[in-house]
Structures are given as C-alpha cells and as structure tokens.
Coordinates of C-alpha atoms and ligand atoms in Angstrom, one line a residue:
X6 CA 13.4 55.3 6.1
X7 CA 14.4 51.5 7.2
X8 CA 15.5 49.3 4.2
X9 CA 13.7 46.4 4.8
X10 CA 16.1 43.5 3.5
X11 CA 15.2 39.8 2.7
X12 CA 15.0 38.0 6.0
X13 CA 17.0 34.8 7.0
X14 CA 17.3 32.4 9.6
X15 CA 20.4 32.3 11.5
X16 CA 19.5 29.0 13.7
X17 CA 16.8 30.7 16.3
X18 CA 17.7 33.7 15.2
X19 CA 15.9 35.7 12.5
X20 CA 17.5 39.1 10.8
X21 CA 16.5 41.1 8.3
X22 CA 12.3 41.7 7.5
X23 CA 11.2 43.4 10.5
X24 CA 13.2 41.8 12.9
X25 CA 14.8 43.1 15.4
X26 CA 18.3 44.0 15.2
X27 CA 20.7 41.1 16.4
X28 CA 23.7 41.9 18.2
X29 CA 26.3 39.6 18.0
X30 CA 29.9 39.4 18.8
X31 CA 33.0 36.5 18.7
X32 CA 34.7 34.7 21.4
X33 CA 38.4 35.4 21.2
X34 CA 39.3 32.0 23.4
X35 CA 41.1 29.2 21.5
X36 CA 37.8 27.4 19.4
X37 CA 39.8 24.1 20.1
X38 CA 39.5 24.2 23.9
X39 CA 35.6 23.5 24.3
X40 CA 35.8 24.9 28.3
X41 CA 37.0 28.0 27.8
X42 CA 35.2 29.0 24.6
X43 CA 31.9 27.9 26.2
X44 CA 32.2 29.8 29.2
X45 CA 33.0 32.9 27.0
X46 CA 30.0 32.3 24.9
X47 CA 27.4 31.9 28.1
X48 CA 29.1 35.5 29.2
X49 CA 28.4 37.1 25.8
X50 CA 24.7 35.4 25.7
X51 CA 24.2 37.1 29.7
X52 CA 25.5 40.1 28.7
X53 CA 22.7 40.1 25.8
X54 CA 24.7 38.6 22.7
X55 CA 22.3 37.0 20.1
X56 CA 24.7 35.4 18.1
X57 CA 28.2 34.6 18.6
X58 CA 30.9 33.7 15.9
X59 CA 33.9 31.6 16.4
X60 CA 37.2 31.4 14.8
X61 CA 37.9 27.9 12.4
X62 CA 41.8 28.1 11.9
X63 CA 41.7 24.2 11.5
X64 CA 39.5 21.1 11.3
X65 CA 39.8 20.5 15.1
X66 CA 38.2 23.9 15.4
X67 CA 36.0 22.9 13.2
X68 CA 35.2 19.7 15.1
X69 CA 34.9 21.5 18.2
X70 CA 31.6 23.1 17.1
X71 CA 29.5 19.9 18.0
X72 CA 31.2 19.9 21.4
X73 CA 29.9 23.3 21.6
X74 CA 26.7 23.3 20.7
X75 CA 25.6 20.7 22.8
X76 CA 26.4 23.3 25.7
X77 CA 25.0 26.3 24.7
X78 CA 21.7 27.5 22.8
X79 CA 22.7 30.6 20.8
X80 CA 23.7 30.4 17.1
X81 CA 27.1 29.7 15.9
X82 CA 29.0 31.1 13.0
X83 CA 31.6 29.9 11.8
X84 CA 34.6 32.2 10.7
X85 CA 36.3 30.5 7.9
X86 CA 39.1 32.0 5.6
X87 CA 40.5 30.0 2.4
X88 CA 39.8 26.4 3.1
X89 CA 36.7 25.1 1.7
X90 CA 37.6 22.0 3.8
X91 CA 37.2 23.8 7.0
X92 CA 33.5 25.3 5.5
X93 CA 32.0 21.5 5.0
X94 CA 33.7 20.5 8.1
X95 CA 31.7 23.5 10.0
X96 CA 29.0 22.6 8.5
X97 CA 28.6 18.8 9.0
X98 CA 29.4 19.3 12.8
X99 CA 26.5 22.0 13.1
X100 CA 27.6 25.7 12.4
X101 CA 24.3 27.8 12.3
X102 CA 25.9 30.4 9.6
X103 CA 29.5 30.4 7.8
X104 CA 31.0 33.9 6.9
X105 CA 33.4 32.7 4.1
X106 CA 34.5 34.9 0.9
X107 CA 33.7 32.6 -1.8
X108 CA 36.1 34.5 -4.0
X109 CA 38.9 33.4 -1.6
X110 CA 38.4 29.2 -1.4
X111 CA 39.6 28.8 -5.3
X112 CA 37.7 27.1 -7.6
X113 CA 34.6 27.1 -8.5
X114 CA 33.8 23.3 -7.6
X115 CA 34.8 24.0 -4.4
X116 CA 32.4 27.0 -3.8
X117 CA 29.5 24.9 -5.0
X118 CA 30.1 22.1 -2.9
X119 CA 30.2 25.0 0.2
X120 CA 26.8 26.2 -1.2
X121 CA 25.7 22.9 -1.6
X122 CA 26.4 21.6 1.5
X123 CA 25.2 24.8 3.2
X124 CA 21.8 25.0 1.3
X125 CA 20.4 21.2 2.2
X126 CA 21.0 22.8 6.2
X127 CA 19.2 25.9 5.3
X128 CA 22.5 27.7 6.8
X129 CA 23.2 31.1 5.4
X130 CA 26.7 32.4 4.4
X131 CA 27.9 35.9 5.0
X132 CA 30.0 37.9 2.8
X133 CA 32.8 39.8 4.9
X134 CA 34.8 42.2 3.0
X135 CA 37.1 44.4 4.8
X136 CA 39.2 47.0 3.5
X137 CA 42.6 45.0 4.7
X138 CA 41.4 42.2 2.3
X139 CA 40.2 43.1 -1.1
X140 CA 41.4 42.1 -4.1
X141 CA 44.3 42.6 -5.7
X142 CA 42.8 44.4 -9.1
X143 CA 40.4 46.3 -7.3
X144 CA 43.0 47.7 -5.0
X145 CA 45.1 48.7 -8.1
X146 CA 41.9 49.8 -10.2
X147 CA 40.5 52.1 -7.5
X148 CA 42.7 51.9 -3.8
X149 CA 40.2 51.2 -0.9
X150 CA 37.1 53.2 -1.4
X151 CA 33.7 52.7 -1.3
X152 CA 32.9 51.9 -4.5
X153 CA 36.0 49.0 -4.0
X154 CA 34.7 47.5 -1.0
X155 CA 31.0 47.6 -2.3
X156 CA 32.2 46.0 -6.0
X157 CA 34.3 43.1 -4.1
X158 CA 31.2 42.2 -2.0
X159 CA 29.4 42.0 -4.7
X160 CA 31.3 39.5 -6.9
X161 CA 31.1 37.3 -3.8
X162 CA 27.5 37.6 -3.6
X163 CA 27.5 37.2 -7.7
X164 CA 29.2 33.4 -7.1
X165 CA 26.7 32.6 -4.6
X166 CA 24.5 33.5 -6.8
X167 CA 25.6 31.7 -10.4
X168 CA 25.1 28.6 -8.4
X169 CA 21.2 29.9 -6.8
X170 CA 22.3 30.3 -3.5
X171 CA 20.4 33.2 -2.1
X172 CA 20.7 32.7 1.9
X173 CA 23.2 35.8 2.2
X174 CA 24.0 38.4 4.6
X175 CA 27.0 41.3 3.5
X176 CA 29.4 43.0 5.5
X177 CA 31.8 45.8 4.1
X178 CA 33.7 46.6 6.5
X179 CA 36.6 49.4 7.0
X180 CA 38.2 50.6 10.3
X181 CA 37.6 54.1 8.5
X182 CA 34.3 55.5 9.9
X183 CA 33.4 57.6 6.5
X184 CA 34.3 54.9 4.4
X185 CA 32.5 52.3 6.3
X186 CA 29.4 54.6 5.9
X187 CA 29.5 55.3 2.4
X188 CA 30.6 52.0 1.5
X189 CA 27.3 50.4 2.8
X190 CA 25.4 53.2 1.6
X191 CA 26.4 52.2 -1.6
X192 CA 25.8 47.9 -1.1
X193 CA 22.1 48.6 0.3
X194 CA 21.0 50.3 -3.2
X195 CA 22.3 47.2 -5.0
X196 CA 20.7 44.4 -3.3
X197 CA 18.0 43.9 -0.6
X198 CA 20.5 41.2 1.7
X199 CA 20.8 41.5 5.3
X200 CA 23.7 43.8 5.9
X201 CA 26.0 43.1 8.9
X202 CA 27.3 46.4 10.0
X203 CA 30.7 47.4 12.0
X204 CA 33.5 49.3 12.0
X205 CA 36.7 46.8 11.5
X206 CA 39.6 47.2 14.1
X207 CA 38.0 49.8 16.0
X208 CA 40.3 49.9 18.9
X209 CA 40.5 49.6 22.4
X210 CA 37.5 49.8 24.3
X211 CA 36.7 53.4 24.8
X212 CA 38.4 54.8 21.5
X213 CA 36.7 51.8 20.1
X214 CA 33.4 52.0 20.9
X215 CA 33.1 56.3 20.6
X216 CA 34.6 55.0 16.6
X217 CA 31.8 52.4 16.3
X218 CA 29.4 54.3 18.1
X219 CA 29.4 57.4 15.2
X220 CA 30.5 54.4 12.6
X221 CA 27.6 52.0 13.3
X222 CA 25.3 54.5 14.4
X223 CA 25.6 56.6 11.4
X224 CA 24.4 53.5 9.0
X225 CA 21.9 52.3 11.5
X226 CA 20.5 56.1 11.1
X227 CA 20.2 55.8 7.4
X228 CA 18.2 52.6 8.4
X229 CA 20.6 50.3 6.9
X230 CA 21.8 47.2 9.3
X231 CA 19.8 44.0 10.5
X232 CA 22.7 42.8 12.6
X233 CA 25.7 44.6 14.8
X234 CA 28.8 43.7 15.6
X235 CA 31.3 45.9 17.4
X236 CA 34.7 45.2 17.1
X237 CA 37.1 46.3 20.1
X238 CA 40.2 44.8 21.9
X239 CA 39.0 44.1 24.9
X240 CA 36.8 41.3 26.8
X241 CA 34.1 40.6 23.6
X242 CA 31.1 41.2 26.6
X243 CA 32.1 44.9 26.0
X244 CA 31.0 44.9 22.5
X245 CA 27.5 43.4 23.7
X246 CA 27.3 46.2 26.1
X247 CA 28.5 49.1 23.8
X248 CA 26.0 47.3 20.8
X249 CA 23.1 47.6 23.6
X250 CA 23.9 51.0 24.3
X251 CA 24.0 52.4 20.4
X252 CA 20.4 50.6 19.5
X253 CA 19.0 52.1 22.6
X254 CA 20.5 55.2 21.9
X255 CA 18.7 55.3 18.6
X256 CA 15.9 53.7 20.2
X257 CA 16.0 50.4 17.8
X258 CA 15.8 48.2 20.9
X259 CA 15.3 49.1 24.4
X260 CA 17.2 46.9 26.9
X261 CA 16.2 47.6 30.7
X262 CA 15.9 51.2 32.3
X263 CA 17.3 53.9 30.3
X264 CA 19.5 56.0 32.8
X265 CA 20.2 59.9 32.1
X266 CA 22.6 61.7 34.3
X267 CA 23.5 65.9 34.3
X268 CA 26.8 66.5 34.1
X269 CA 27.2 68.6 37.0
X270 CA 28.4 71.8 37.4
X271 CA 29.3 74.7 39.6
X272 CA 25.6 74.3 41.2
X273 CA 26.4 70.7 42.3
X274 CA 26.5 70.5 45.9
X275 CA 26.4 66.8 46.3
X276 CA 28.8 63.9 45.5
X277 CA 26.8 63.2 42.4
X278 CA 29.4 61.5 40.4
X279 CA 29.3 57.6 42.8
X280 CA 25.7 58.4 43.5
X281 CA 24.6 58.7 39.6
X282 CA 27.5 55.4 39.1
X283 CA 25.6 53.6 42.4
X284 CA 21.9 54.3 40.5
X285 CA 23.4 53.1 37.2
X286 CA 25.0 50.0 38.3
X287 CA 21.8 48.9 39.6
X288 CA 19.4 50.0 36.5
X289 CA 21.9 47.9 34.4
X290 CA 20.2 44.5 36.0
X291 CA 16.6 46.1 35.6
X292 CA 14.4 45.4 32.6
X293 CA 11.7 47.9 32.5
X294 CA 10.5 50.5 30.5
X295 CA 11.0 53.3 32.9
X296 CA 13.1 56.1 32.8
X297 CA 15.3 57.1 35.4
X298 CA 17.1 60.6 35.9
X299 CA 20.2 61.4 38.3
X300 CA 20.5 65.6 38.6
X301 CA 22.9 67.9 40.2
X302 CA 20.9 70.2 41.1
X303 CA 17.6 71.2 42.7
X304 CA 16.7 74.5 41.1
X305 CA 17.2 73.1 37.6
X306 CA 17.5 69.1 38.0
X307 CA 14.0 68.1 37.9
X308 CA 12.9 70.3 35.2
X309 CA 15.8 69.2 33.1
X310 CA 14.9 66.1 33.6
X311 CA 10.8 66.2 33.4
X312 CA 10.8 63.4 31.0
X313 CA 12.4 60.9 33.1
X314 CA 9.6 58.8 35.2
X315 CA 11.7 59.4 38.3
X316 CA 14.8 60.8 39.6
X317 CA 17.2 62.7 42.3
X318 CA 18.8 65.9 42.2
X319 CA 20.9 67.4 44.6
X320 CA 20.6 70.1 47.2
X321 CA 23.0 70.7 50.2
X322 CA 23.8 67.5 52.2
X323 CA 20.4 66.5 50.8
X324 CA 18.1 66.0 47.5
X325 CA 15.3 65.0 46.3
X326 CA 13.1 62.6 44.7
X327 CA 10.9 64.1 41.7
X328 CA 8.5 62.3 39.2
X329 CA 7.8 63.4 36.0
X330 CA 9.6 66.9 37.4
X331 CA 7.4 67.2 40.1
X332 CA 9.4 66.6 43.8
X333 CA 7.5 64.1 45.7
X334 CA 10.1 64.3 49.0
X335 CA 12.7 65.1 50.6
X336 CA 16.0 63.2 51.9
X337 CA 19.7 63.4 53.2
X338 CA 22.2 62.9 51.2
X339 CA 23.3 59.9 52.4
X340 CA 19.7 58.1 52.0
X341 CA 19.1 59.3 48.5
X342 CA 20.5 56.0 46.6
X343 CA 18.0 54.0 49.2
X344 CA 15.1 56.1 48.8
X345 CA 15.3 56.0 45.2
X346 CA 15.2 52.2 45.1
X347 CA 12.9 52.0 46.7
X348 CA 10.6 54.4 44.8
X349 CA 11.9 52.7 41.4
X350 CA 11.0 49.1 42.9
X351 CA 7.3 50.6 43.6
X352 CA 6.9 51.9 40.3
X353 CA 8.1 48.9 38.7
X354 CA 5.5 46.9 40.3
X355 CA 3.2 49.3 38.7
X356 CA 4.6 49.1 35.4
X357 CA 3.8 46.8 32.7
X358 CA 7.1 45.3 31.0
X359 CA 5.8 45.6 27.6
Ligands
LIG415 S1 21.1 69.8 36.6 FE1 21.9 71.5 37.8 S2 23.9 70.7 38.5 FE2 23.3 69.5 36.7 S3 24.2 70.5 35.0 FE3 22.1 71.2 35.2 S4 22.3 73.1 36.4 FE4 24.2 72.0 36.7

C-alpha cells in the first residue's frame, strides 16, 4: 500500500499527495562560483533531475543563490549545517527549500526566526538525519539504530513544530541498507510528512547504485518515499540516471523506452553484447511507451521476450525482427541495429506518448 503523506511545494515542484516521485540530486561544484555550478545544474535538469540541492558553507554561497536562479528554472535547496545566519541568508536571496536540523543552529530564538523567515516564503524545511550525525545522548542511550535515527528526526520535526511550522519533509538516512529501511519504516508510522529517501555514502558508482538500488528500492516497495536522492561519488548526473532506472524498475515513473536484453549464452551466435549496448544507447534519448527487447537467440529469443512490443534475436550471421513474439523478417547481422530503428521509428509514429 502507498503512504500517502501531506503534500508540499518545493518551488514548481510538488511531493508528497499523489504526486509523482521527484528525483533530485546536488551539484558538487564550488556554490560560490555561479559558472560552474550552473552548468552542473542544467546537466542534472537534462539528465531528468527535478530538484537539485546546493551546498551553503558560507554567506557568499548563500548569496550566490540569486545569481543562480536567475539562470536556471528547477528548485533550489539549500544545504545548511549550524548557522542559522546562513538559513535567513538562503532564504532572503531565494532558496526554494532549506534542509537544516533545527536541533543543530542553537537556540531556540534562532530556530524561530529560520521558521519565521521560511514560513512568510511558503518554503519548506527538511529534516536530514544521518547516522554519522545524531546526537550525542541518543548515540550513548541506544548506538545508531533505527529507533535512534527515527527519535532524533523526530525532535527536529517536534521544534518545528512548538513554533507551528508544518512545511516539512524527513530524511533518516544511514549508509547501512537494513538500517536505512527499518529506520524509515519506523518514521512513516509516526507522522504523515514527505519522506526523502537514500542511502547515505553509498559509494562509488556501481557499488553505489546496486547499495541504493536494494536500499531505496526496498522503502519505495513498502510505498514509503515522495522524493529520491541517490548518493554516489561520481558525476551527480549518475544519481539522476540510476534514480530513473529504480522508479522505472518499480514502475513508479516511466521515463522513455524500457529496454530488456537476454543475457546470452551458449546459443548466442551473434555479437549481441555492442548490438543490445548500440539499441540501448539510442532508446535512452526516446520517450515512448514502448517496449523494446534485444535476444540472443532465435529459437527461444522472441518467446522470451513476447511482452516486449518489438525486438531482435540472433541467428547465424543474421536475426530477426519479432513483435509481440511473432517474427515479422529477416536480416543480416550487420543490418539488424538499422532495421530495428527503423521498425521502432514506425511504431512510434503509431504510438500515443501517453
Ligand atoms: S534468449 Fe536465447 S541466447 Fe538469450 S539467454 Fe535465452 S536461450 Fe540464451
């Protein structure tokens, strides 16, 4: 069953309700240096980013957002630790949404004028915990466990709160996969707020994603999550692709052709490997709701594959093209990636986008 959490604004973005799942990520240029931090963001929003965070270390950060904005149409959040000066600062100069731990800027003067300041712009404020970063009496009390992570978000979300501010989203995050899924588990049954779901320090970017892949796909099968973020070390556009490719795999968004490839095997007798890399490279760029199949082999390919719309499979020094598992011709090897297209491009023509 999907939780269905309170929805909020996040500039022209909405999450939570019935929304759609946002994917977002966060540039990892210097904030400061407008150029460079722009041109990652309009990457991020091409590769399908819907929100994109940025780092405020210090009030020229902070000032940089207006620079920003003016070039770019996505929301902005600001990432803020400790300094409530750099939250008002984000704020006046246009941030869209602030993740800042309340419980971390000191007193609570301080947090109410955050709140304040955030509420008259309708901007929301996320809650991040993270297992590196809980408190110190919870982390004696209990260690890092779920119960930890869940009870530190919540006394954020309890000083938002005291002071009636109710625009909040909630991430409890843990580079620990089974953590990470119990500890949300346990947040969604204590309050109906957008959660913000990802595994923390995931990795590099295959380790990474395969970790956030079972991580955020585990909660997003409970149906807990409104917005994605994966975390790898890497170029940030990976984590676009790699959210992409778990929603779609759950079938929570769809985003362009969905591609399925055999794995081949001692049947193969074609170069299948570049051809089904060749077909995939060029569904990437394709938004349409078809379903396109690359199979090793003849005898078994197409019926493998009879839910795929249309497809190849391999014979010796030649294949064919099937639809819906039934073979509509036949072609050398070497004109298979052409004859495809040009199949796919017909039945695009014929099929409505949605
Ligand atoms: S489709 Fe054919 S080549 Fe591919 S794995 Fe199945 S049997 Fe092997």
């Amino acid at each position: 069953m999907i939780r269905k959490s309170k929805e909020i604004r996040i500039g022209t973005v909405m999450i939570g309700g019935t929304n759609p799942i946002a994917i977002q990520s966060m540039t990892n240029t210097d904030t400061r240096d407008v150029e460079s931090t722009t041109r990652q963001i309009h990457k991020l929003q091409d590769a399908g980013c819907e929100i994109i965070r940025v780092a405020i270390p210090d009030q020229e950060a902070a000032q940089a957002i207006s620079e920003i904005k003016k070039r770019v149409n996505i929301p902005l959040v600001a990432d803020i630790h400790f300094d409530y000066r750099l939250a008002l600062a984000a704020l006046e100069n246009g941030a869209d949404k602030l993740r800042i731990n309340p419980g971390n800027i000191g007193s609570r003067e301080k947090v109410k004028a955050v709140a304040l300041a955030a509420k008259e712009r309708n901007v929301p404020i996320r809650v991040g915990v993270n297992s590196g970063s809980l408190e110190k009496d919870l982390y004696i009390a209990h260690g890092v466990t779920p119960e930890s992570l869940m009870e530190s978000a919540m006394r954020h979300v309890r000083m938002l709160e005291d002071i009636d501010f109710n625009d909040i989203v909630i991430a409890v995050k843990s580079s620990n996969v089974k953590l990470s899924i119990a500890a949300y588990d346990l947040l969604s049954a204590q309050t109906n707020y957008p959660l913000h779901v990802g595994i923390t320090e995931a990795g590099t970017v295959k380790a990474g994603a395969i970790k956030s892949a079972v991580g955020i796909g585990a909660i997003l099968s409970r149906g807990l999550g409104d917005t994605i973020r994966v975390s790898l070390t890497g170029d940030p556009v990976e984590e676009v692709i790699c959210a992409k490719m778990i929603l779609q795999s759950l079938e929570l968004r769809r985003f362009g052709v969905e591609f399925v490839s055999c794995p081949t095997c001692g049947r193969t007798e074609i170069d299948l490997i570049p051809l089904a890399k060749q077909i995939e490279d060029y569904c990437s760029n394709i938004d349409a709701n078809i379903k396109v199949a690359v199979m090793g082999c003849i005898v078994n390919g197409p019926g493998e594959a009879k839910d795929a719309d249309i497809g190849v499979a391999g014979g010796k020094g030649a294949g064919v093209i099937f639809k819906k598992g039934k073979v509509i011709k036949t072609v050398k090897e070497y004109d298979l990636f052409t004859m495809l297209i040009k199949e796919l491009e017909e039945m695009i023509k014929e099929t409505p986008s949605e």
